[in-house]
Coordinates of C-alpha atoms in Angstrom, one line a residue:
M160 CA 5.4 9.5 0.1
Q161 CA 7.9 8.2 2.7
H162 CA 9.9 9.5 5.6
V163 CA 12.4 7.2 7.3
A164 CA 13.4 7.9 11.0
R165 CA 13.2 6.4 14.4
L166 CA 9.9 7.3 16.1
E167 CA 11.6 9.6 18.6
D168 CA 13.2 11.5 15.7
F169 CA 10.1 11.5 13.5
P170 CA 8.9 15.1 12.9
P171 CA 5.2 15.3 14.0
E172 CA 4.3 17.2 10.9
K173 CA 5.8 14.5 8.7
W174 CA 3.9 11.8 10.6
Q175 CA 0.6 13.8 10.1
Q176 CA 1.3 14.4 6.4
L177 CA 1.8 10.7 5.8
I178 CA -1.3 9.7 7.7
N179 CA -3.3 12.4 6.0
V180 CA -2.3 11.3 2.5
M181 CA -2.3 7.5 2.9
L182 CA -5.2 7.0 5.4
T183 CA -7.4 10.1 5.8
G184 CA -7.3 10.7 2.0
P185 CA -8.8 7.4 1.0
A186 CA -11.3 7.6 3.8
M187 CA -12.5 11.0 2.7
L188 CA -12.7 10.0 -1.0
S189 CA -14.7 6.9 -0.1
R190 CA -16.9 9.0 2.1
A191 CA -17.6 11.4 -0.8
F192 CA -18.4 8.6 -3.3
I193 CA -20.3 6.1 -1.2
P194 CA -23.6 7.9 -1.2
G195 CA -23.8 7.9 -5.0
M196 CA -22.7 4.3 -5.1
R197 CA -25.4 3.3 -2.6
Q198 CA -28.0 5.3 -4.6
R199 CA -27.0 3.4 -7.8
D200 CA -26.6 0.1 -5.9
F201 CA -23.1 -0.3 -7.5
G202 CA -19.6 0.7 -6.7
R203 CA -16.0 -0.5 -6.6
I204 CA -13.4 1.0 -4.3
I205 CA -9.9 -0.2 -4.7
N206 CA -7.3 1.0 -2.3
I207 CA -3.6 0.7 -2.9
G208 CA -1.8 -0.6 0.2
S209 CA 1.7 -1.9 0.3
I210 CA 3.5 -5.0 1.5
H211 CA 3.9 -2.7 4.6
A212 CA 0.2 -3.1 5.3
L213 CA 1.1 -6.7 6.3
I214 CA 4.7 -6.5 7.6
A215 CA 6.7 -3.9 9.3
S216 CA 10.1 -2.4 8.5
P217 CA 12.1 -0.3 11.0
F218 CA 12.1 3.5 10.7
K219 CA 8.8 3.5 8.7
S220 CA 6.4 3.9 11.6
A221 CA 4.0 6.4 9.9
Y222 CA 4.0 4.6 6.6
V223 CA 3.4 1.2 8.2
A224 CA 0.7 2.6 10.5
A225 CA -1.1 4.2 7.6
K226 CA -1.0 1.1 5.4
H227 CA -2.1 -1.2 8.3
G228 CA -4.9 1.3 9.0
L229 CA -6.0 1.2 5.4
L230 CA -6.7 -2.5 5.6
G231 CA -8.9 -2.1 8.7
F232 CA -10.6 0.9 7.2
S233 CA -11.4 -1.1 4.0
K234 CA -12.9 -4.0 6.0
V235 CA -15.2 -1.6 8.0
V236 CA -16.4 0.1 4.9
A237 CA -17.1 -3.3 3.2
L238 CA -19.2 -4.4 6.2
E239 CA -21.1 -1.1 6.3
N240 CA -22.0 -1.5 2.6
G241 CA -22.5 -5.2 2.4
D242 CA -26.2 -4.6 1.7
K243 CA -25.4 -3.0 -1.6
N244 CA -23.5 -4.1 -4.7
I245 CA -20.4 -2.2 -3.5
T246 CA -17.1 -3.8 -2.9
I247 CA -13.9 -2.4 -1.3
N248 CA -10.6 -4.2 -1.6
T249 CA -6.9 -3.3 -1.1
I250 CA -4.1 -4.3 -3.4
C251 CA -0.8 -4.6 -1.5
P252 CA 2.3 -4.8 -3.8
A253 CA 5.8 -5.2 -2.7
Y254 CA 8.4 -2.8 -4.2
V255 CA 7.3 -1.3 -7.4
K256 CA 10.1 0.6 -9.3
T257 CA 8.6 4.1 -9.0
P258 CA 10.5 7.4 -8.7
L259 CA 10.0 7.1 -4.9
V260 CA 11.7 3.6 -4.9
E261 CA 14.5 4.9 -7.1
Q262 CA 15.1 7.7 -4.6
Q263 CA 15.1 5.1 -1.8
I264 CA 17.7 3.0 -3.7
A265 CA 20.0 5.9 -4.1
A266 CA 19.6 7.1 -0.5
Q267 CA 20.2 3.6 0.9
A268 CA 23.2 3.1 -1.3
K269 CA 24.8 6.3 0.0
E270 CA 23.8 5.7 3.6
N271 CA 25.0 2.0 3.6
N272 CA 28.0 2.5 1.4
L273 CA 26.6 0.0 -1.2
T274 CA 26.1 0.1 -4.9
E275 CA 22.5 0.7 -6.1
Q276 CA 22.5 -2.9 -7.4
Q277 CA 23.5 -4.2 -4.0
V278 CA 20.7 -2.2 -2.4
I279 CA 18.3 -3.8 -4.8
E280 CA 19.6 -7.3 -4.3
Q281 CA 20.5 -7.3 -0.6
I282 CA 17.8 -5.0 0.9
M283 CA 14.8 -4.6 -1.4
L284 CA 14.5 -7.9 -3.2
A285 CA 16.1 -10.1 -0.6
P286 CA 12.9 -11.1 1.2
M287 CA 11.1 -11.9 -2.2
P288 CA 11.6 -15.5 -3.5
Q289 CA 10.9 -14.2 -7.0
K290 CA 13.6 -11.5 -6.7
A291 CA 11.8 -9.0 -8.9
F292 CA 10.1 -5.7 -8.6
I293 CA 6.3 -5.7 -9.1
D294 CA 5.3 -4.1 -12.4
V295 CA 2.7 -1.3 -12.5
S296 CA 0.8 -3.4 -15.1
E297 CA 0.3 -6.2 -12.6
I298 CA -1.4 -3.7 -10.2
A299 CA -3.6 -2.4 -13.1
E300 CA -4.6 -5.8 -14.1
T301 CA -5.5 -6.8 -10.5
A302 CA -7.6 -3.6 -10.2
A303 CA -9.3 -4.4 -13.5
F304 CA -10.2 -7.9 -12.2
L305 CA -11.6 -6.3 -9.0
C306 CA -13.9 -4.2 -11.2
S307 CA -15.1 -7.2 -13.2
A308 CA -18.2 -9.4 -12.8
G309 CA -16.0 -12.2 -11.6
A310 CA -15.1 -10.2 -8.5
K311 CA -18.7 -9.2 -7.6
H312 CA -18.6 -11.0 -4.3
M313 CA -15.0 -10.2 -3.5
T314 CA -15.0 -7.5 -0.8
A315 CA -12.9 -6.6 2.3
Q316 CA -10.0 -8.6 0.8
T317 CA -6.3 -7.9 0.6
L318 CA -4.7 -8.9 -2.6
V319 CA -1.0 -9.3 -2.1
L320 CA 1.5 -9.0 -5.0
D321 CA 4.7 -9.7 -3.2
G322 CA 6.7 -12.3 -5.1
G323 CA 6.3 -14.7 -2.2
W324 CA 7.6 -12.3 0.5
T325 CA 4.8 -13.0 3.0
A326 CA 5.1 -16.8 2.5
R327 CA 8.2 -16.8 4.7

């Protein structure tokens, strides 16, 4: 989900919808599953953040706020459940070529009088040294690692798949 507008033009109902889906939703799902995880002394919670959990972009105030909040939320829940074999981590990818991103490419091309390829190169992939979209399989493999025995003591962490974006 995404809505792009200056804060003063941001419809309050859109703001609430984005926060509800991207922050309240993961919180309520975690709340529902944690008692059973605690009872079994085992659980893995993996949230999907975004590069926008770490950096900001103009006109994306609700999205950025929700994703930043998700990181803080994950850390709190990890601390609250550190006495059990429960981990909670957040995967933060840069742009993944999803239907939402495809729509954003088309909209930005129209709005900025650019070709879609120019939007990809000059706007979306410009901050990434690797100049490539993140593949869904990379996110899945990272999630599989977080569920593995090798990640038993990895909790409250942010795993960034950004092609080097945040290294700048």
